[in-house]
Tab-separated table of C-alpha atoms in Angstrom:
chain	number	residue	atom	x	y	z
A	1	UNK	CA	89.129	89.856	117.562
A	2	UNK	CA	90.224	91.349	121.339
A	3	UNK	CA	92.137	94.346	122.316
A	4	UNK	CA	92.385	97.642	121.501
A	5	UNK	CA	91.309	97.167	117.702
A	6	UNK	CA	88.444	94.893	118.664
A	7	UNK	CA	86.943	97.157	122.069
A	8	UNK	CA	87.465	100.523	118.858
A	9	UNK	CA	85.530	99.057	116.992
A	10	UNK	CA	82.281	97.815	119.290
A	11	UNK	CA	82.412	101.232	120.624
A	12	UNK	CA	82.145	102.646	117.198
A	13	UNK	CA	80.218	101.597	113.833
A	14	UNK	CA	77.640	99.568	112.575
A	15	UNK	CA	76.192	96.496	113.550
A	16	UNK	CA	77.540	93.462	111.381
A	17	UNK	CA	74.253	92.197	111.220
A	18	UNK	CA	73.000	95.941	109.726
A	19	UNK	CA	75.899	96.070	107.294
A	20	UNK	CA	75.298	92.654	106.229
A	21	UNK	CA	71.685	93.310	105.549
A	22	UNK	CA	71.563	97.143	104.393
A	23	UNK	CA	73.705	95.996	101.471
A	24	UNK	CA	70.463	93.862	100.882
A	25	UNK	CA	72.003	89.911	100.859
A	26	UNK	CA	69.413	89.031	103.715
A	27	UNK	CA	67.325	90.317	105.987
A	28	UNK	CA	68.101	91.060	109.844
A	29	UNK	CA	67.779	88.072	111.156
A	30	UNK	CA	69.089	85.614	108.907
A	31	UNK	CA	72.167	87.857	108.506
A	32	UNK	CA	72.251	87.701	112.582
A	33	UNK	CA	71.908	83.619	111.735
A	34	UNK	CA	74.963	83.602	109.227
A	35	UNK	CA	77.346	85.232	111.376
A	36	UNK	CA	76.996	82.607	114.561
A	37	UNK	CA	77.582	79.570	111.587
A	38	UNK	CA	80.844	81.076	111.291
A	39	UNK	CA	79.719	82.271	107.247
A	40	UNK	CA	81.048	86.041	107.507
A	41	UNK	CA	84.528	87.339	108.069
A	42	UNK	CA	85.686	91.279	108.668
A	43	UNK	CA	88.881	92.099	107.196
A	44	UNK	CA	89.308	87.939	106.315
A	45	UNK	CA	88.913	86.553	110.504
A	46	UNK	CA	85.485	85.055	111.284
A	47	UNK	CA	83.053	86.624	112.931
A	48	UNK	CA	80.561	84.300	114.779
A	49	UNK	CA	79.777	86.385	118.039
A	50	UNK	CA	76.862	88.719	117.902
A	51	UNK	CA	77.884	92.326	118.858
A	52	UNK	CA	80.164	93.095	116.788
A	53	UNK	CA	81.264	96.316	114.720
A	54	UNK	CA	82.496	97.172	111.908
A	55	UNK	CA	82.786	100.409	109.665
A	56	UNK	CA	81.336	99.782	106.521
A	57	UNK	CA	82.934	102.387	104.262
A	58	UNK	CA	86.631	100.215	105.308
A	59	UNK	CA	85.873	97.098	106.321
A	60	UNK	CA	85.987	94.441	104.039
A	61	UNK	CA	82.973	91.951	104.595
A	62	UNK	CA	82.721	88.857	103.093
A	63	UNK	CA	79.382	85.985	103.394
A	64	UNK	CA	79.856	82.278	102.397
A	65	UNK	CA	83.505	84.099	100.817
A	66	UNK	CA	81.602	86.342	98.460
A	67	UNK	CA	82.637	89.819	99.554
A	68	UNK	CA	79.670	92.445	100.397
A	69	UNK	CA	80.011	96.070	99.838
A	70	UNK	CA	79.104	97.104	103.504
A	71	UNK	CA	79.538	101.343	102.147
A	72	UNK	CA	75.698	102.064	101.174
A	73	UNK	CA	77.111	106.047	99.451
A	74	UNK	CA	79.246	102.990	97.006
A	75	UNK	CA	76.659	102.855	93.776
A	76	UNK	CA	77.507	100.199	90.243
A	77	UNK	CA	75.628	101.142	87.180
A	78	UNK	CA	75.131	99.060	84.181
A	79	UNK	CA	74.704	101.396	81.090
A	80	UNK	CA	73.650	98.951	77.297
A	81	UNK	CA	74.776	102.346	75.961
A	82	UNK	CA	73.701	102.885	72.371
A	83	UNK	CA	75.421	103.878	69.218
A	84	UNK	CA	76.007	108.014	69.334
A	85	UNK	CA	77.381	108.030	72.604
A	86	UNK	CA	80.267	109.026	73.350
A	87	UNK	CA	82.453	107.548	76.648
A	88	UNK	CA	82.804	111.523	78.647
A	89	UNK	CA	80.119	112.584	81.225
A	90	UNK	CA	81.223	116.005	78.777
A	91	UNK	CA	82.081	116.271	75.829
A	92	UNK	CA	83.804	119.081	74.507
A	93	UNK	CA	82.452	118.626	71.285
A	94	UNK	CA	78.404	119.366	72.157
A	95	UNK	CA	77.701	115.450	71.753
A	96	UNK	CA	75.147	113.230	72.758
A	97	UNK	CA	77.392	111.345	76.396
A	98	UNK	CA	77.069	109.700	79.509
A	99	UNK	CA	75.908	112.454	81.800
A	100	UNK	CA	72.507	111.233	80.020
A	101	UNK	CA	72.714	108.267	81.599
A	102	UNK	CA	74.986	109.348	85.147
A	103	UNK	CA	72.339	112.189	86.211
A	104	UNK	CA	69.406	109.729	86.936
A	105	UNK	CA	71.549	109.448	89.507
A	106	UNK	CA	72.260	111.825	92.991
A	107	UNK	CA	75.882	109.919	93.033
A	108	UNK	CA	78.415	111.355	90.859
A	109	UNK	CA	79.146	108.544	88.489
A	110	UNK	CA	81.863	107.647	85.895
A	111	UNK	CA	82.312	105.678	83.549
A	112	UNK	CA	84.563	102.276	84.089
A	113	UNK	CA	86.561	102.533	80.428
A	114	UNK	CA	85.219	103.052	77.223
A	115	UNK	CA	83.577	102.336	74.292
A	116	UNK	CA	83.397	104.353	70.728
A	117	UNK	CA	80.886	106.503	69.323
A	118	UNK	CA	79.327	103.303	67.465
A	119	UNK	CA	80.212	100.609	69.377
A	120	UNK	CA	76.686	99.632	71.868
A	121	UNK	CA	77.111	97.618	75.087
A	122	UNK	CA	77.592	97.136	78.523
A	123	UNK	CA	79.808	99.700	79.838
A	124	UNK	CA	79.291	100.317	84.142
A	125	UNK	CA	78.880	103.502	85.952
A	126	UNK	CA	80.297	103.897	89.986
A	127	UNK	CA	80.957	106.500	92.082
A	128	UNK	CA	83.682	103.883	93.098
A	129	UNK	CA	87.618	105.162	92.264
A	130	UNK	CA	89.190	101.959	93.535
A	131	UNK	CA	86.730	99.439	91.542
A	132	UNK	CA	87.147	101.340	88.763
A	133	UNK	CA	91.074	101.785	88.108
A	134	UNK	CA	91.236	98.225	88.194
A	135	UNK	CA	88.577	96.747	86.128
A	136	UNK	CA	89.709	99.614	83.934
A	137	UNK	CA	93.219	98.849	83.893
A	138	UNK	CA	94.620	96.182	81.066
A	139	UNK	CA	97.330	95.094	83.381
A	140	UNK	CA	94.485	93.629	85.238
A	141	UNK	CA	93.563	91.119	82.376
A	142	UNK	CA	89.554	91.613	83.030
A	143	UNK	CA	87.948	90.017	79.288
A	144	UNK	CA	85.731	91.706	77.220
A	145	UNK	CA	83.054	89.723	75.400
A	146	UNK	CA	82.678	91.426	72.055
A	147	UNK	CA	79.464	90.344	68.586
A	148	UNK	CA	80.554	92.176	65.916
A	149	UNK	CA	78.781	92.106	62.168
A	150	UNK	CA	81.410	92.160	59.278
A	151	UNK	CA	81.504	92.019	55.982
A	152	UNK	CA	82.087	88.645	54.139
A	153	UNK	CA	82.246	85.139	55.137
A	154	UNK	CA	84.362	84.314	57.766
A	155	UNK	CA	85.798	80.712	57.526
A	156	UNK	CA	87.275	78.587	60.578
A	157	UNK	CA	90.410	79.480	59.594
A	158	UNK	CA	90.382	83.303	59.550
A	159	UNK	CA	88.440	81.924	63.089
A	160	UNK	CA	92.282	80.661	63.759
A	161	UNK	CA	94.170	83.830	62.129
A	162	UNK	CA	92.469	85.227	65.070
A	163	UNK	CA	93.555	82.649	68.375
A	164	UNK	CA	97.060	82.564	66.711
A	165	UNK	CA	97.319	85.997	67.140
A	166	UNK	CA	97.411	89.351	64.261
A	167	UNK	CA	100.184	91.785	63.526
A	168	UNK	CA	99.089	95.124	64.142
A	169	UNK	CA	100.786	98.661	63.747
A	170	UNK	CA	101.621	98.704	67.169
A	171	UNK	CA	102.111	95.198	67.606
A	172	UNK	CA	100.302	92.267	67.266
A	173	UNK	CA	97.582	90.784	69.231
A	174	UNK	CA	95.355	87.389	69.792
A	175	UNK	CA	91.294	86.791	70.867
A	176	UNK	CA	91.457	84.864	73.747
A	177	UNK	CA	87.838	82.869	72.329
A	178	UNK	CA	86.390	83.818	68.967
A	179	UNK	CA	83.046	81.738	68.180
A	180	UNK	CA	82.070	82.086	64.678
A	181	UNK	CA	77.930	82.740	65.220
A	182	UNK	CA	76.600	83.176	61.609
A	183	UNK	CA	77.642	83.384	57.833
A	184	UNK	CA	76.087	83.894	54.784
A	185	UNK	CA	74.590	86.354	52.663
A	186	UNK	CA	78.776	88.447	52.282
A	187	UNK	CA	78.546	89.026	55.633
A	188	UNK	CA	79.375	87.487	58.976
A	189	UNK	CA	78.743	87.580	63.190
A	190	UNK	CA	81.519	86.902	65.508
A	191	UNK	CA	81.756	86.323	69.093
A	192	UNK	CA	85.065	87.883	69.969
A	193	UNK	CA	86.729	87.371	74.337
A	194	UNK	CA	89.991	90.004	74.390
A	195	UNK	CA	91.081	91.343	77.801
A	196	UNK	CA	93.397	93.803	75.748
A	197	UNK	CA	92.879	96.970	76.212
A	198	UNK	CA	93.775	98.883	72.974
A	199	UNK	CA	92.267	101.649	71.925
A	200	UNK	CA	89.989	100.245	69.168
A	201	UNK	CA	91.677	96.717	69.021
A	202	UNK	CA	88.709	94.820	67.964
A	203	UNK	CA	87.756	96.688	64.917
A	204	UNK	CA	91.070	97.035	64.064
A	205	UNK	CA	91.954	93.258	63.963
A	206	UNK	CA	88.994	91.670	62.106
A	207	UNK	CA	89.886	94.582	59.854
A	208	UNK	CA	93.469	92.727	59.594
A	209	UNK	CA	92.024	89.419	58.684
A	210	UNK	CA	89.831	91.835	55.826
A	211	UNK	CA	86.086	91.740	57.280
A	212	UNK	CA	85.918	94.864	58.282
A	213	UNK	CA	83.358	95.318	61.554
A	214	UNK	CA	79.488	97.355	60.637
A	215	UNK	CA	78.250	96.823	64.255
A	216	UNK	CA	79.907	96.259	67.621
A	217	UNK	CA	78.650	95.318	71.189
A	218	UNK	CA	80.279	95.163	73.949
A	219	UNK	CA	77.950	91.710	76.027
A	220	UNK	CA	80.357	91.505	79.160
A	221	UNK	CA	82.444	92.621	81.174
A	222	UNK	CA	84.292	90.409	83.358
A	223	UNK	CA	81.592	88.228	85.068
A	224	UNK	CA	78.962	90.953	84.385
A	225	UNK	CA	76.236	90.515	80.557
A	226	UNK	CA	74.653	92.265	79.152
A	227	UNK	CA	71.306	90.252	79.363
A	228	UNK	CA	68.437	91.096	77.906
A	229	UNK	CA	68.866	94.974	79.508
A	230	UNK	CA	67.514	97.103	76.427
A	231	UNK	CA	70.136	99.785	74.661
A	232	UNK	CA	69.935	102.933	76.243
A	233	UNK	CA	68.782	101.453	79.573
A	234	UNK	CA	70.501	101.091	82.778
A	235	UNK	CA	69.851	99.255	85.950
A	236	UNK	CA	72.207	98.578	88.987
A	237	UNK	CA	74.098	95.852	89.594
A	238	UNK	CA	72.780	92.337	91.942
A	239	UNK	CA	74.280	92.121	95.090
A	240	UNK	CA	75.765	88.893	93.395
A	241	UNK	CA	77.257	90.892	91.059
A	242	UNK	CA	78.742	92.808	92.854
A	243	UNK	CA	80.209	89.972	95.037
A	244	UNK	CA	81.515	89.173	92.159
A	245	UNK	CA	83.576	92.707	91.097
A	246	UNK	CA	84.871	93.019	94.352
A	247	UNK	CA	86.457	89.791	94.341
A	248	UNK	CA	88.005	90.882	92.234
A	249	UNK	CA	89.413	94.287	92.870
A	250	UNK	CA	90.548	92.862	96.745
A	251	UNK	CA	92.409	90.127	94.771
A	252	UNK	CA	94.223	92.168	93.023
A	253	UNK	CA	94.903	94.369	96.045
A	254	UNK	CA	97.768	91.722	96.683
A	255	UNK	CA	99.240	91.762	93.239
A	256	UNK	CA	101.607	94.251	90.912
A	257	UNK	CA	99.638	97.468	90.695
A	258	UNK	CA	99.519	99.098	87.621
A	259	UNK	CA	100.045	102.819	86.577
A	260	UNK	CA	97.658	105.419	86.325
A	261	UNK	CA	96.598	104.961	82.888
A	262	UNK	CA	93.152	104.421	81.886
A	263	UNK	CA	91.752	102.313	78.933
A	264	UNK	CA	91.461	103.625	75.497
A	265	UNK	CA	88.777	103.107	74.172
A	266	UNK	CA	87.303	99.160	72.401
């Protein structure tokens, strides 16, 4: 890059290799090698010479095509939300809320979307408003996977009904994927994946096929997976996980933008 804009970036900002190292992608020395090898882009342009300075808050950095968050003020936390916690940072009715987890961090974090109080599982806390909007809004089609314990023995016909679509009071809805994990003694475990953001959609779908939910856990959210994180615990996203989320957010900027409505509780 050359010209006035390039000169301005050279005079101000932080060295590119320092930003990459601070983001946890690689050591400063390795980051320098990545730059020289032409594996780093800034705002879509390859940077293969040392000395480039960037603004971590505004410049879009990627290594081998994987986005890097250069802004160290941004925080991304994965929470395994327990049952009984409402998805609010200050509940007006005095119930247990997400503040007991968000307050562990210096930054002012907020939740991406919601899970109802009776549902446990994966919830993201962050202070990155742009990313949160993309992840939470159903128009961007972020898939979520749940494990539901339901009453009754689910059969293959019921699985097909969920895939074909069921009629609810607010319109038809079909699951993206459904797997019957277990069915015995009047109870079943069903894995269901969908991208809808409608309120309590999983519970209502399973109720519609006569299998009321007794326990519901969200196991994945887009590229993020709960893994072995214990209930009530938090962890920060890895650089790989964050790179996947940033890629989704950056690609979404080039598509039609959604309205301001937030995702209802699942």
